[in-house]
PDB file of C-alpha atoms in Angstrom:
ATOM      1  CA  MET A1361       0.094  -0.168  -0.077  1.00 43.00           C
ATOM      2  CA  PRO A1362       1.419   3.320  -1.145  1.00 43.00           C
ATOM      3  CA  ALA A1363       2.424   5.675   1.585  1.00 45.00           C
ATOM      4  CA  PRO A1364      -0.056   8.642   2.211  1.00 44.00           C
ATOM      5  CA  SER A1365       0.886  11.718   0.511  1.00 42.00           C
ATOM      6  CA  THR A1366       2.525  14.420   2.588  1.00 39.00           C
ATOM      7  CA  ASP A1367       1.421  17.209   0.270  1.00 42.00           C
ATOM      8  CA  THR A1368      -1.416  19.513   1.511  1.00 37.00           C
ATOM      9  CA  PRO A1369      -3.165  22.014  -0.545  1.00 39.00           C
ATOM     10  CA  LYS A1370      -1.921  25.527  -0.024  1.00 42.00           C
ATOM     11  CA  PRO A1371      -4.501  27.530   1.917  1.00 41.00           C
ATOM     12  CA  SER A1372      -4.862  29.932  -1.299  1.00 43.00           C
ATOM     13  CA  GLN A1373      -6.182  27.230  -3.467  1.00 51.00           C
ATOM     14  CA  SER A1374      -9.413  27.351  -1.727  1.00 73.00           C
ATOM     15  CA  LYS A1375      -9.790  31.157  -1.883  1.00 81.00           C
ATOM     16  CA  SER A1376     -11.776  32.882  -4.312  1.00 86.00           C
ATOM     17  CA  ILE A1377      -9.907  35.508  -6.531  1.00 88.00           C
ATOM     18  CA  LYS A1378     -11.603  38.337  -4.553  1.00 91.00           C
ATOM     19  CA  GLU A1379     -10.492  36.785  -1.168  1.00 90.00           C
ATOM     20  CA  LEU A1380      -6.893  36.548  -2.652  1.00 89.00           C
ATOM     21  CA  ILE A1381      -6.923  40.046  -3.720  1.00 90.00           C
ATOM     22  CA  GLU A1382      -8.029  41.269  -0.222  1.00 91.00           C
ATOM     23  CA  GLU A1383      -5.230  39.196   1.267  1.00 88.00           C
ATOM     24  CA  GLN A1384      -2.792  40.926  -0.921  1.00 85.00           C
ATOM     25  CA  PHE A1385      -4.048  44.267  -0.059  1.00 86.00           C
ATOM     26  CA  VAL A1386      -4.262  43.688   3.682  1.00 84.00           C
ATOM     27  CA  SER A1387      -0.943  42.062   3.989  1.00 80.00           C
ATOM     28  CA  GLY A1388       1.034  44.726   2.343  1.00 66.00           C
ATOM     29  CA  GLY A1389       1.131  42.697  -1.040  1.00 56.00           C
ATOM     30  CA  LEU A1390       0.569  46.564  -2.652  1.00 54.00           C
ATOM     31  CA  LYS A1391       4.448  46.994  -2.360  1.00 57.00           C
ATOM     32  CA  LEU A1392       4.286  47.542  -6.068  1.00 52.00           C
ATOM     33  CA  PRO A1393       5.009  50.148  -8.409  1.00 54.00           C
ATOM     34  CA  VAL A1394       1.638  51.722  -8.222  1.00 71.00           C
ATOM     35  CA  PHE A1395       2.803  55.118  -6.591  1.00 71.00           C
ATOM     36  CA  ASN A1396       6.416  56.053  -7.217  1.00 79.00           C
ATOM     37  CA  PRO A1397       8.170  56.790  -3.580  1.00 81.00           C
ATOM     38  CA  VAL A1398       9.534  60.202  -5.032  1.00 85.00           C
ATOM     39  CA  ALA A1399       6.315  61.076  -6.749  1.00 82.00           C
ATOM     40  CA  LEU A1400       4.514  60.394  -3.817  1.00 80.00           C
ATOM     41  CA  GLU A1401       6.910  62.104  -1.364  1.00 84.00           C
ATOM     42  CA  LEU A1402       6.740  65.221  -3.455  1.00 84.00           C
ATOM     43  CA  ARG A1403       2.900  65.028  -3.582  1.00 79.00           C
ATOM     44  CA  GLN A1404       2.588  64.779   0.145  1.00 77.00           C
ATOM     45  CA  ALA A1405       5.036  67.695   0.585  1.00 80.00           C
ATOM     46  CA  LEU A1406       3.310  69.900  -1.683  1.00 77.00           C
ATOM     47  CA  GLN A1407      -0.214  69.185  -0.083  1.00 70.00           C
ATOM     48  CA  ALA A1408       1.387  69.540   3.392  1.00 70.00           C
ATOM     49  CA  GLU A1409       2.379  73.154   2.325  1.00 69.00           C
ATOM     50  CA  SER A1410       5.957  72.293   3.468  1.00 70.00           C
ATOM     51  CA  THR A1411       8.981  74.702   3.004  1.00 77.00           C
ATOM     52  CA  MET A1412      10.728  72.715   0.510  1.00 82.00           C
ATOM     53  CA  SER A1413      12.485  74.924  -2.040  1.00 84.00           C
ATOM     54  CA  MET A1414      12.635  74.503  -5.762  1.00 86.00           C
ATOM     55  CA  LYS A1415      16.237  73.205  -5.192  1.00 88.00           C
ATOM     56  CA  ASP A1416      14.941  70.714  -2.685  1.00 88.00           C
ATOM     57  CA  ILE A1417      12.184  69.577  -5.032  1.00 88.00           C
ATOM     58  CA  ALA A1418      14.806  69.204  -7.944  1.00 90.00           C
ATOM     59  CA  ASP A1419      17.118  67.228  -5.731  1.00 91.00           C
ATOM     60  CA  LEU A1420      14.407  64.726  -4.575  1.00 90.00           C
ATOM     61  CA  ILE A1421      13.403  64.145  -8.206  1.00 90.00           C
ATOM     62  CA  MET A1422      17.038  63.475  -9.172  1.00 92.00           C
ATOM     63  CA  LYS A1423      17.092  60.580  -6.765  1.00 89.00           C
ATOM     64  CA  ASP A1424      15.351  58.680  -9.307  1.00 87.00           C
ATOM     65  CA  GLN A1425      17.262  59.088 -12.764  1.00 87.00           C
ATOM     66  CA  SER A1426      14.259  57.387 -14.665  1.00 84.00           C
ATOM     67  CA  LEU A1427      11.758  59.372 -13.246  1.00 84.00           C
ATOM     68  CA  ALA A1428      13.814  62.724 -13.712  1.00 88.00           C
ATOM     69  CA  SER A1429      14.645  61.630 -17.464  1.00 88.00           C
ATOM     70  CA  HIS A1430      10.881  60.586 -18.367  1.00 82.00           C
ATOM     71  CA  LEU A1431       9.837  63.802 -16.589  1.00 85.00           C
ATOM     72  CA  LEU A1432      12.041  66.110 -18.656  1.00 88.00           C
ATOM     73  CA  ARG A1433      10.910  64.440 -21.885  1.00 83.00           C
ATOM     74  CA  LEU A1434       7.317  65.364 -20.860  1.00 79.00           C
ATOM     75  CA  ALA A1435       8.022  68.895 -19.796  1.00 82.00           C
ATOM     76  CA  ASN A1436       9.482  69.318 -23.321  1.00 84.00           C
ATOM     77  CA  SER A1437       6.498  67.663 -25.008  1.00 77.00           C
ATOM     78  CA  SER A1438       4.135  69.479 -27.236  1.00 72.00           C
ATOM     79  CA  PHE A1439       1.651  69.757 -24.385  1.00 69.00           C
ATOM     80  CA  TYR A1440       4.116  71.482 -21.910  1.00 68.00           C
ATOM     81  CA  GLY A1441       7.119  72.738 -23.678  1.00 65.00           C
ATOM     82  CA  GLY A1442       7.896  76.027 -24.546  1.00 64.00           C
ATOM     83  CA  LEU A1443       9.913  77.387 -27.499  1.00 61.00           C
ATOM     84  CA  LYS A1444      13.156  76.700 -25.618  1.00 77.00           C
ATOM     85  CA  ARG A1445      13.909  73.257 -24.492  1.00 85.00           C
ATOM     86  CA  VAL A1446      14.667  72.547 -20.800  1.00 86.00           C
ATOM     87  CA  ASP A1447      17.470  70.196 -19.934  1.00 90.00           C
ATOM     88  CA  THR A1448      17.251  70.351 -16.358  1.00 92.00           C
ATOM     89  CA  VAL A1449      14.685  69.832 -13.579  1.00 91.00           C
ATOM     90  CA  SER A1450      15.378  73.008 -12.153  1.00 91.00           C
ATOM     91  CA  ALA A1451      14.627  74.782 -15.480  1.00 88.00           C
ATOM     92  CA  ALA A1452      11.465  72.769 -15.734  1.00 87.00           C
ATOM     93  CA  LEU A1453      10.462  73.995 -12.358  1.00 88.00           C
ATOM     94  CA  VAL A1454      11.115  77.695 -13.338  1.00 86.00           C
ATOM     95  CA  ARG A1455       9.185  77.313 -16.478  1.00 83.00           C
ATOM     96  CA  LEU A1456       6.161  75.335 -15.267  1.00 83.00           C
ATOM     97  CA  GLY A1457       5.940  75.856 -11.328  1.00 85.00           C
ATOM     98  CA  MET A1458       6.282  73.538  -8.521  1.00 85.00           C
ATOM     99  CA  GLU A1459       2.690  72.268  -8.722  1.00 83.00           C
ATOM    100  CA  ARG A1460       2.878  71.556 -12.427  1.00 83.00           C
ATOM    101  CA  VAL A1461       6.145  69.701 -12.323  1.00 86.00           C
ATOM    102  CA  VAL A1462       5.093  67.843  -9.211  1.00 84.00           C
ATOM    103  CA  ASN A1463       1.879  66.523 -11.219  1.00 83.00           C
ATOM    104  CA  LEU A1464       4.215  65.742 -14.040  1.00 83.00           C
ATOM    105  CA  ALA A1465       6.249  63.720 -11.890  1.00 85.00           C
ATOM    106  CA  MET A1466       3.057  61.850 -10.792  1.00 85.00           C
ATOM    107  CA  VAL A1467       2.253  61.527 -14.472  1.00 85.00           C
ATOM    108  CA  THR A1468       5.541  60.127 -15.318  1.00 83.00           C
ATOM    109  CA  SER A1469       5.431  57.508 -12.475  1.00 84.00           C
ATOM    110  CA  GLN A1470       2.158  56.366 -13.336  1.00 87.00           C
ATOM    111  CA  LEU A1471       3.140  56.096 -17.232  1.00 85.00           C
ATOM    112  CA  LEU A1472       6.118  53.894 -15.919  1.00 83.00           C
ATOM    113  CA  ALA A1473       3.634  51.816 -13.806  1.00 86.00           C
ATOM    114  CA  HIS A1474       1.139  50.886 -16.613  1.00 90.00           C
ATOM    115  CA  THR A1475       3.122  48.071 -18.080  1.00 89.00           C
ATOM    116  CA  SER A1476       2.834  44.338 -17.849  1.00 91.00           C
ATOM    117  CA  LYS A1477       4.781  41.392 -19.332  1.00 90.00           C
ATOM    118  CA  VAL A1478       1.507  39.298 -18.803  1.00 92.00           C
ATOM    119  CA  ASP A1479      -0.079  39.067 -22.278  1.00 92.00           C
ATOM    120  CA  SER A1480      -3.622  39.178 -20.948  1.00 93.00           C
ATOM    121  CA  ILE A1481      -3.067  42.113 -18.896  1.00 95.00           C
ATOM    122  CA  ALA A1482      -0.938  44.319 -21.089  1.00 95.00           C
ATOM    123  CA  PRO A1483      -3.803  45.728 -23.135  1.00 95.00           C
ATOM    124  CA  TYR A1484      -5.600  46.478 -20.144  1.00 96.00           C
ATOM    125  CA  MET A1485      -2.622  48.565 -18.975  1.00 94.00           C
ATOM    126  CA  THR A1486      -2.390  50.590 -22.103  1.00 93.00           C
ATOM    127  CA  ALA A1487      -6.005  51.220 -22.122  1.00 95.00           C
ATOM    128  CA  LEU A1488      -6.191  52.307 -18.613  1.00 95.00           C
ATOM    129  CA  TRP A1489      -3.164  54.928 -19.142  1.00 93.00           C
ATOM    130  CA  SER A1490      -4.971  56.384 -22.142  1.00 93.00           C
ATOM    131  CA  ARG A1491      -8.244  56.956 -20.206  1.00 95.00           C
ATOM    132  CA  SER A1492      -6.223  58.464 -17.024  1.00 95.00           C
ATOM    133  CA  PHE A1493      -4.249  60.757 -19.208  1.00 93.00           C
ATOM    134  CA  VAL A1494      -7.127  61.944 -21.143  1.00 96.00           C
ATOM    135  CA  CYS A1495      -9.548  62.374 -17.892  1.00 97.00           C
ATOM    136  CA  ALA A1496      -6.340  64.365 -16.324  1.00 94.00           C
ATOM    137  CA  ASN A1497      -5.884  66.729 -19.170  1.00 93.00           C
ATOM    138  CA  GLY A1498      -9.661  67.114 -19.815  1.00 97.00           C
ATOM    139  CA  GLY A1499     -10.161  67.543 -16.180  1.00 97.00           C
ATOM    140  CA  ARG A1500      -7.546  70.508 -15.980  1.00 94.00           C
ATOM    141  CA  TRP A1501      -9.478  72.204 -19.072  1.00 96.00           C
ATOM    142  CA  LEU A1502     -12.849  71.984 -17.798  1.00 98.00           C
ATOM    143  CA  ALA A1503     -11.705  73.450 -14.331  1.00 97.00           C
ATOM    144  CA  GLN A1504     -10.420  76.218 -16.269  1.00 96.00           C
ATOM    145  CA  GLU A1505     -13.512  76.840 -18.439  1.00 97.00           C
ATOM    146  CA  THR A1506     -16.057  76.230 -15.660  1.00 97.00           C
ATOM    147  CA  GLY A1507     -14.791  78.933 -13.140  1.00 96.00           C
ATOM    148  CA  TYR A1508     -12.310  76.625 -11.051  1.00 97.00           C
ATOM    149  CA  ASP A1509      -9.098  77.856 -12.491  1.00 94.00           C
ATOM    150  CA  ASP A1510      -7.647  77.638  -8.884  1.00 93.00           C
ATOM    151  CA  ARG A1511      -8.290  73.974  -8.990  1.00 94.00           C
ATOM    152  CA  ALA A1512      -7.082  73.140 -12.380  1.00 92.00           C
ATOM    153  CA  GLU A1513      -3.993  71.212 -11.146  1.00 86.00           C
ATOM    154  CA  GLU A1514      -6.310  69.293  -8.634  1.00 92.00           C
ATOM    155  CA  ALA A1515      -8.513  68.334 -11.279  1.00 95.00           C
ATOM    156  CA  PHE A1516      -5.526  67.147 -13.488  1.00 92.00           C
ATOM    157  CA  LEU A1517      -4.331  64.861 -10.586  1.00 90.00           C
ATOM    158  CA  ALA A1518      -7.874  63.716  -9.762  1.00 94.00           C
ATOM    159  CA  GLY A1519      -8.334  62.513 -13.339  1.00 95.00           C
ATOM    160  CA  LEU A1520      -4.863  60.985 -13.410  1.00 93.00           C
ATOM    161  CA  LEU A1521      -5.429  58.935 -10.279  1.00 92.00           C
ATOM    162  CA  HIS A1522      -9.229  58.426 -10.323  1.00 96.00           C
ATOM    163  CA  ASP A1523      -8.924  54.790 -11.547  1.00 96.00           C
ATOM    164  CA  ILE A1524      -5.831  53.826  -9.480  1.00 93.00           C
ATOM    165  CA  GLY A1525      -7.832  51.053  -8.066  1.00 95.00           C
ATOM    166  CA  GLU A1526      -7.844  49.464 -11.529  1.00 96.00           C
ATOM    167  CA  LEU A1527      -3.995  49.742 -11.627  1.00 94.00           C
ATOM    168  CA  SER A1528      -3.432  48.351  -8.341  1.00 92.00           C
ATOM    169  CA  LEU A1529      -6.009  45.339  -9.108  1.00 95.00           C
ATOM    170  CA  LEU A1530      -3.927  44.569 -12.358  1.00 95.00           C
ATOM    171  CA  LYS A1531      -0.933  44.685 -10.551  1.00 91.00           C
ATOM    172  CA  MET A1532      -2.431  42.318  -7.905  1.00 91.00           C
ATOM    173  CA  LEU A1533      -3.605  39.924 -10.747  1.00 93.00           C
ATOM    174  CA  GLU A1534      -0.432  40.011 -12.341  1.00 91.00           C
ATOM    175  CA  LYS A1535       1.400  38.813  -9.303  1.00 88.00           C
ATOM    176  CA  LEU A1536      -1.151  36.107  -8.640  1.00 88.00           C
ATOM    177  CA  SER A1537      -0.916  34.949 -12.214  1.00 88.00           C
ATOM    178  CA  LYS A1538       2.717  33.980 -11.716  1.00 84.00           C
ATOM    179  CA  ASP A1539       1.611  31.809  -8.820  1.00 82.00           C
ATOM    180  CA  GLN A1540       1.867  28.340 -10.321  1.00 73.00           C
ATOM    181  CA  SER A1541      -0.244  26.850  -7.474  1.00 75.00           C
ATOM    182  CA  LEU A1542      -3.270  28.748  -8.484  1.00 78.00           C
ATOM    183  CA  SER A1543      -3.354  27.974 -12.328  1.00 77.00           C
ATOM    184  CA  LEU A1544      -5.244  31.497 -12.448  1.00 80.00           C
ATOM    185  CA  ALA A1545      -6.882  31.710 -16.159  1.00 84.00           C
ATOM    186  CA  LEU A1546      -7.109  35.560 -16.817  1.00 88.00           C
ATOM    187  CA  THR A1547      -9.779  35.604 -19.255  1.00 92.00           C
ATOM    188  CA  ASP A1548     -11.398  38.899 -20.553  1.00 93.00           C
ATOM    189  CA  SER A1549     -14.465  38.315 -18.821  1.00 94.00           C
ATOM    190  CA  LEU A1550     -12.906  37.604 -15.473  1.00 92.00           C
ATOM    191  CA  LEU A1551     -10.823  40.569 -15.678  1.00 94.00           C
ATOM    192  CA  ASN A1552     -13.594  42.843 -16.702  1.00 95.00           C
ATOM    193  CA  GLU A1553     -15.655  41.507 -13.863  1.00 95.00           C
ATOM    194  CA  ILE A1554     -13.034  41.869 -11.223  1.00 95.00           C
ATOM    195  CA  LEU A1555     -12.391  45.551 -12.391  1.00 96.00           C
ATOM    196  CA  ASP A1556     -15.796  46.629 -12.601  1.00 96.00           C
ATOM    197  CA  SER A1557     -16.772  45.378  -9.162  1.00 96.00           C
ATOM    198  CA  LEU A1558     -13.687  46.124  -7.071  1.00 96.00           C
ATOM    199  CA  HIS A1559     -12.049  49.312  -8.644  1.00 97.00           C
ATOM    200  CA  THR A1560     -13.692  52.069  -6.846  1.00 97.00           C
ATOM    201  CA  ASP A1561     -13.357  50.364  -3.357  1.00 96.00           C
ATOM    202  CA  ILE A1562      -9.723  49.293  -3.764  1.00 95.00           C
ATOM    203  CA  GLY A1563      -9.070  52.916  -5.190  1.00 95.00           C
ATOM    204  CA  TYR A1564     -10.501  54.510  -2.228  1.00 96.00           C
ATOM    205  CA  ARG A1565      -8.741  52.340   0.303  1.00 93.00           C
ATOM    206  CA  LEU A1566      -5.716  52.695  -1.537  1.00 90.00           C
ATOM    207  CA  MET A1567      -5.481  56.414  -1.604  1.00 90.00           C
ATOM    208  CA  THR A1568      -6.460  56.393   2.134  1.00 90.00           C
ATOM    209  CA  LYS A1569      -3.503  53.925   2.852  1.00 85.00           C
ATOM    210  CA  TRP A1570      -1.130  56.188   0.981  1.00 81.00           C
ATOM    211  CA  GLN A1571      -2.573  59.389   2.816  1.00 81.00           C
ATOM    212  CA  LEU A1572      -3.432  61.226  -0.271  1.00 83.00           C
ATOM    213  CA  PRO A1573      -5.963  63.940   0.137  1.00 86.00           C
ATOM    214  CA  GLU A1574      -9.599  63.065   0.782  1.00 93.00           C
ATOM    215  CA  VAL A1575     -10.791  64.751  -2.146  1.00 93.00           C
ATOM    216  CA  TYR A1576      -8.956  62.137  -4.471  1.00 94.00           C
ATOM    217  CA  ALA A1577     -10.010  59.454  -2.552  1.00 95.00           C
ATOM    218  CA  ARG A1578     -13.770  60.219  -2.701  1.00 97.00           C
ATOM    219  CA  ILE A1579     -13.356  60.580  -6.483  1.00 98.00           C
ATOM    220  CA  ALA A1580     -11.777  57.445  -6.774  1.00 97.00           C
ATOM    221  CA  ARG A1581     -14.807  55.846  -4.815  1.00 98.00           C
ATOM    222  CA  ASP A1582     -17.638  57.872  -6.162  1.00 98.00           C
ATOM    223  CA  HIS A1583     -16.875  58.408 -10.071  1.00 97.00           C
ATOM    224  CA  HIS A1584     -19.178  55.566 -11.124  1.00 96.00           C
ATOM    225  CA  ALA A1585     -21.721  55.987  -8.078  1.00 97.00           C
ATOM    226  CA  GLU A1586     -25.453  56.443  -8.832  1.00 95.00           C
ATOM    227  CA  ARG A1587     -25.801  59.037  -6.079  1.00 94.00           C
ATOM    228  CA  PHE A1588     -22.937  61.534  -5.959  1.00 95.00           C
ATOM    229  CA  ASP A1589     -22.297  64.992  -4.310  1.00 96.00           C
ATOM    230  CA  GLU A1590     -23.640  67.623  -6.840  1.00 96.00           C
ATOM    231  CA  GLY A1591     -21.534  70.117  -4.706  1.00 96.00           C
ATOM    232  CA  ASP A1592     -18.221  68.678  -5.329  1.00 97.00           C
ATOM    233  CA  PRO A1593     -17.024  70.367  -8.662  1.00 97.00           C
ATOM    234  CA  LEU A1594     -13.944  67.923  -8.958  1.00 97.00           C
ATOM    235  CA  LEU A1595     -15.819  64.937  -8.863  1.00 98.00           C
ATOM    236  CA  ILE A1596     -18.406  66.229 -11.322  1.00 98.00           C
ATOM    237  CA  ILE A1597     -15.631  67.037 -13.898  1.00 98.00           C
ATOM    238  CA  ILE A1598     -14.183  63.774 -13.603  1.00 98.00           C
ATOM    239  CA  ARG A1599     -17.372  61.854 -13.836  1.00 98.00           C
ATOM    240  CA  LEU A1600     -17.853  63.897 -17.244  1.00 98.00           C
ATOM    241  CA  MET A1601     -14.408  63.186 -18.404  1.00 98.00           C
ATOM    242  CA  ASP A1602     -15.239  59.359 -17.740  1.00 97.00           C
ATOM    243  CA  VAL A1603     -18.407  59.699 -19.879  1.00 97.00           C
ATOM    244  CA  LEU A1604     -16.531  61.516 -22.590  1.00 97.00           C
ATOM    245  CA  CYS A1605     -14.129  58.583 -22.780  1.00 97.00           C
ATOM    246  CA  ARG A1606     -16.722  55.974 -23.290  1.00 96.00           C
ATOM    247  CA  LYS A1607     -18.089  58.298 -26.126  1.00 96.00           C
ATOM    248  CA  LEU A1608     -14.719  58.755 -27.943  1.00 95.00           C
ATOM    249  CA  GLY A1609     -13.675  55.090 -27.103  1.00 95.00           C
ATOM    250  CA  VAL A1610     -10.569  55.955 -25.082  1.00 94.00           C
ATOM    251  CA  GLY A1611      -9.386  52.641 -23.765  1.00 88.00           C
ATOM    252  CA  GLN A1612     -12.658  50.862 -24.521  1.00 91.00           C
ATOM    253  CA  ALA A1613     -15.340  50.539 -27.447  1.00 92.00           C
ATOM    254  CA  ALA A1614     -16.741  53.809 -28.632  1.00 94.00           C
ATOM    255  CA  ASP A1615     -20.367  54.722 -27.841  1.00 96.00           C
ATOM    256  CA  PRO A1616     -20.820  57.722 -30.282  1.00 94.00           C
ATOM    257  CA  GLU A1617     -24.563  58.036 -29.418  1.00 96.00           C
ATOM    258  CA  ILE A1618     -23.837  59.402 -26.191  1.00 96.00           C
ATOM    259  CA  GLU A1619     -25.153  62.988 -25.602  1.00 96.00           C
ATOM    260  CA  LEU A1620     -22.959  64.802 -23.414  1.00 96.00           C
ATOM    261  CA  ALA A1621     -25.093  67.837 -23.068  1.00 96.00           C
ATOM    262  CA  ALA A1622     -27.720  65.449 -21.533  1.00 96.00           C
ATOM    263  CA  MET A1623     -25.627  64.384 -18.786  1.00 97.00           C
ATOM    264  CA  PRO A1624     -26.492  65.548 -15.476  1.00 97.00           C
ATOM    265  CA  GLU A1625     -22.748  66.285 -14.906  1.00 98.00           C
ATOM    266  CA  ALA A1626     -22.558  68.592 -17.851  1.00 98.00           C
ATOM    267  CA  GLN A1627     -25.707  70.367 -16.715  1.00 97.00           C
ATOM    268  CA  ILE A1628     -24.650  70.935 -13.244  1.00 97.00           C
ATOM    269  CA  LEU A1629     -21.452  72.478 -14.758  1.00 97.00           C
ATOM    270  CA  GLY A1630     -23.418  74.748 -17.137  1.00 97.00           C
ATOM    271  CA  LEU A1631     -21.699  73.234 -20.145  1.00 97.00           C
ATOM    272  CA  LYS A1632     -23.535  73.752 -23.594  1.00 95.00           C
ATOM    273  CA  ASP A1633     -23.173  71.892 -26.725  1.00 95.00           C
ATOM    274  CA  ILE A1634     -20.530  74.274 -28.347  1.00 96.00           C
ATOM    275  CA  LYS A1635     -18.156  74.064 -25.336  1.00 97.00           C
ATOM    276  CA  LEU A1636     -18.460  70.409 -25.128  1.00 97.00           C
ATOM    277  CA  ALA A1637     -17.704  70.026 -28.773  1.00 96.00           C
ATOM    278  CA  GLU A1638     -14.715  72.049 -28.262  1.00 97.00           C
ATOM    279  CA  LEU A1639     -13.645  69.508 -25.330  1.00 97.00           C
ATOM    280  CA  GLU A1640     -14.073  66.728 -27.658  1.00 95.00           C
ATOM    281  CA  VAL A1641     -11.844  67.999 -30.357  1.00 95.00           C
ATOM    282  CA  LEU A1642      -9.254  68.918 -27.854  1.00 94.00           C
ATOM    283  CA  MET A1643      -9.137  65.381 -26.217  1.00 94.00           C
ATOM    284  CA  GLU A1644      -8.712  63.872 -29.678  1.00 90.00           C
ATOM    285  CA  ASP A1645      -5.244  65.913 -29.710  1.00 89.00           C
ATOM    286  CA  VAL A1646      -4.564  64.499 -26.059  1.00 90.00           C
ATOM    287  CA  MET A1647      -5.301  60.955 -27.152  1.00 90.00           C
ATOM    288  CA  ALA A1648      -2.610  61.398 -29.724  1.00 86.00           C
ATOM    289  CA  GLU A1649      -0.322  62.678 -27.127  1.00 82.00           C
ATOM    290  CA  SER A1650      -0.930  59.712 -24.873  1.00 84.00           C
ATOM    291  CA  ASN A1651      -0.044  57.481 -27.802  1.00 81.00           C
ATOM    292  CA  ALA A1652       3.148  59.306 -28.197  1.00 76.00           C
ATOM    293  CA  LEU A1653       4.140  58.827 -24.720  1.00 76.00           C
ATOM    294  CA  LEU A1654       3.255  55.015 -24.621  1.00 75.00           C
ATOM    295  CA  SER A1655       5.538  54.573 -27.761  1.00 72.00           C
ATOM    296  CA  ALA A1656       8.343  56.823 -26.598  1.00 60.00           C
TER     297      ALA A1656
END
């Protein structure tokens, strides 16, 4: 009679994918490139109104050479560059200002994070980056056009990070897919189900965990909610940008039948057809810039 097997199933084998994701989140499994440490430190210093000088910020950015080089490339792009090229982080700070450069550092860190070597996940990363970048730039423009100029950079960052829950989920699923004991088949239907059902909650909890301002956490949580705070202009702006991305097919199938002017968010912001048409044209240019950054 053969000896009984000493192999015992790993606990994770009997757990659902949702439980495995939750286990990663709670256990600190998010030590992943979702937020670049330097970009996060810059953002936290800025929101805390620290006494960091431009030299301090430049020195901090230069600690991460990959971040610094990509940031300079972005600062010299058609969207942000001036007539004269900038070759140093200090020069970028002088031209663009501290808050814009800190936001560009976050853009750069997010661009670098939206990659995957898992074939089933890589297209989702590209689609997510495009939506985030378009929402960021469109959010800034809408803030400026609807009387919230002083919150334009906040709108930019809110758009960039509102779907951070999707990025973190994709990173966790990428990690789980490499665990041979799980035999995890990441089909499109499974990926879409996980992202749709979990990304707002995970995004809110992740931002809270990283101590980002509550305004960004709320937007991550409520940008798809049926009920939402109509008195929160940044949330309204990002919700409208999400609808526009669906209409234009940014990182998803296009739905040209969507009437932006009929959306409650557009009505709350007082946006008419002409202004919304202008926004659509501008975002087509942003989509081209997004693709250029991905291929750079």
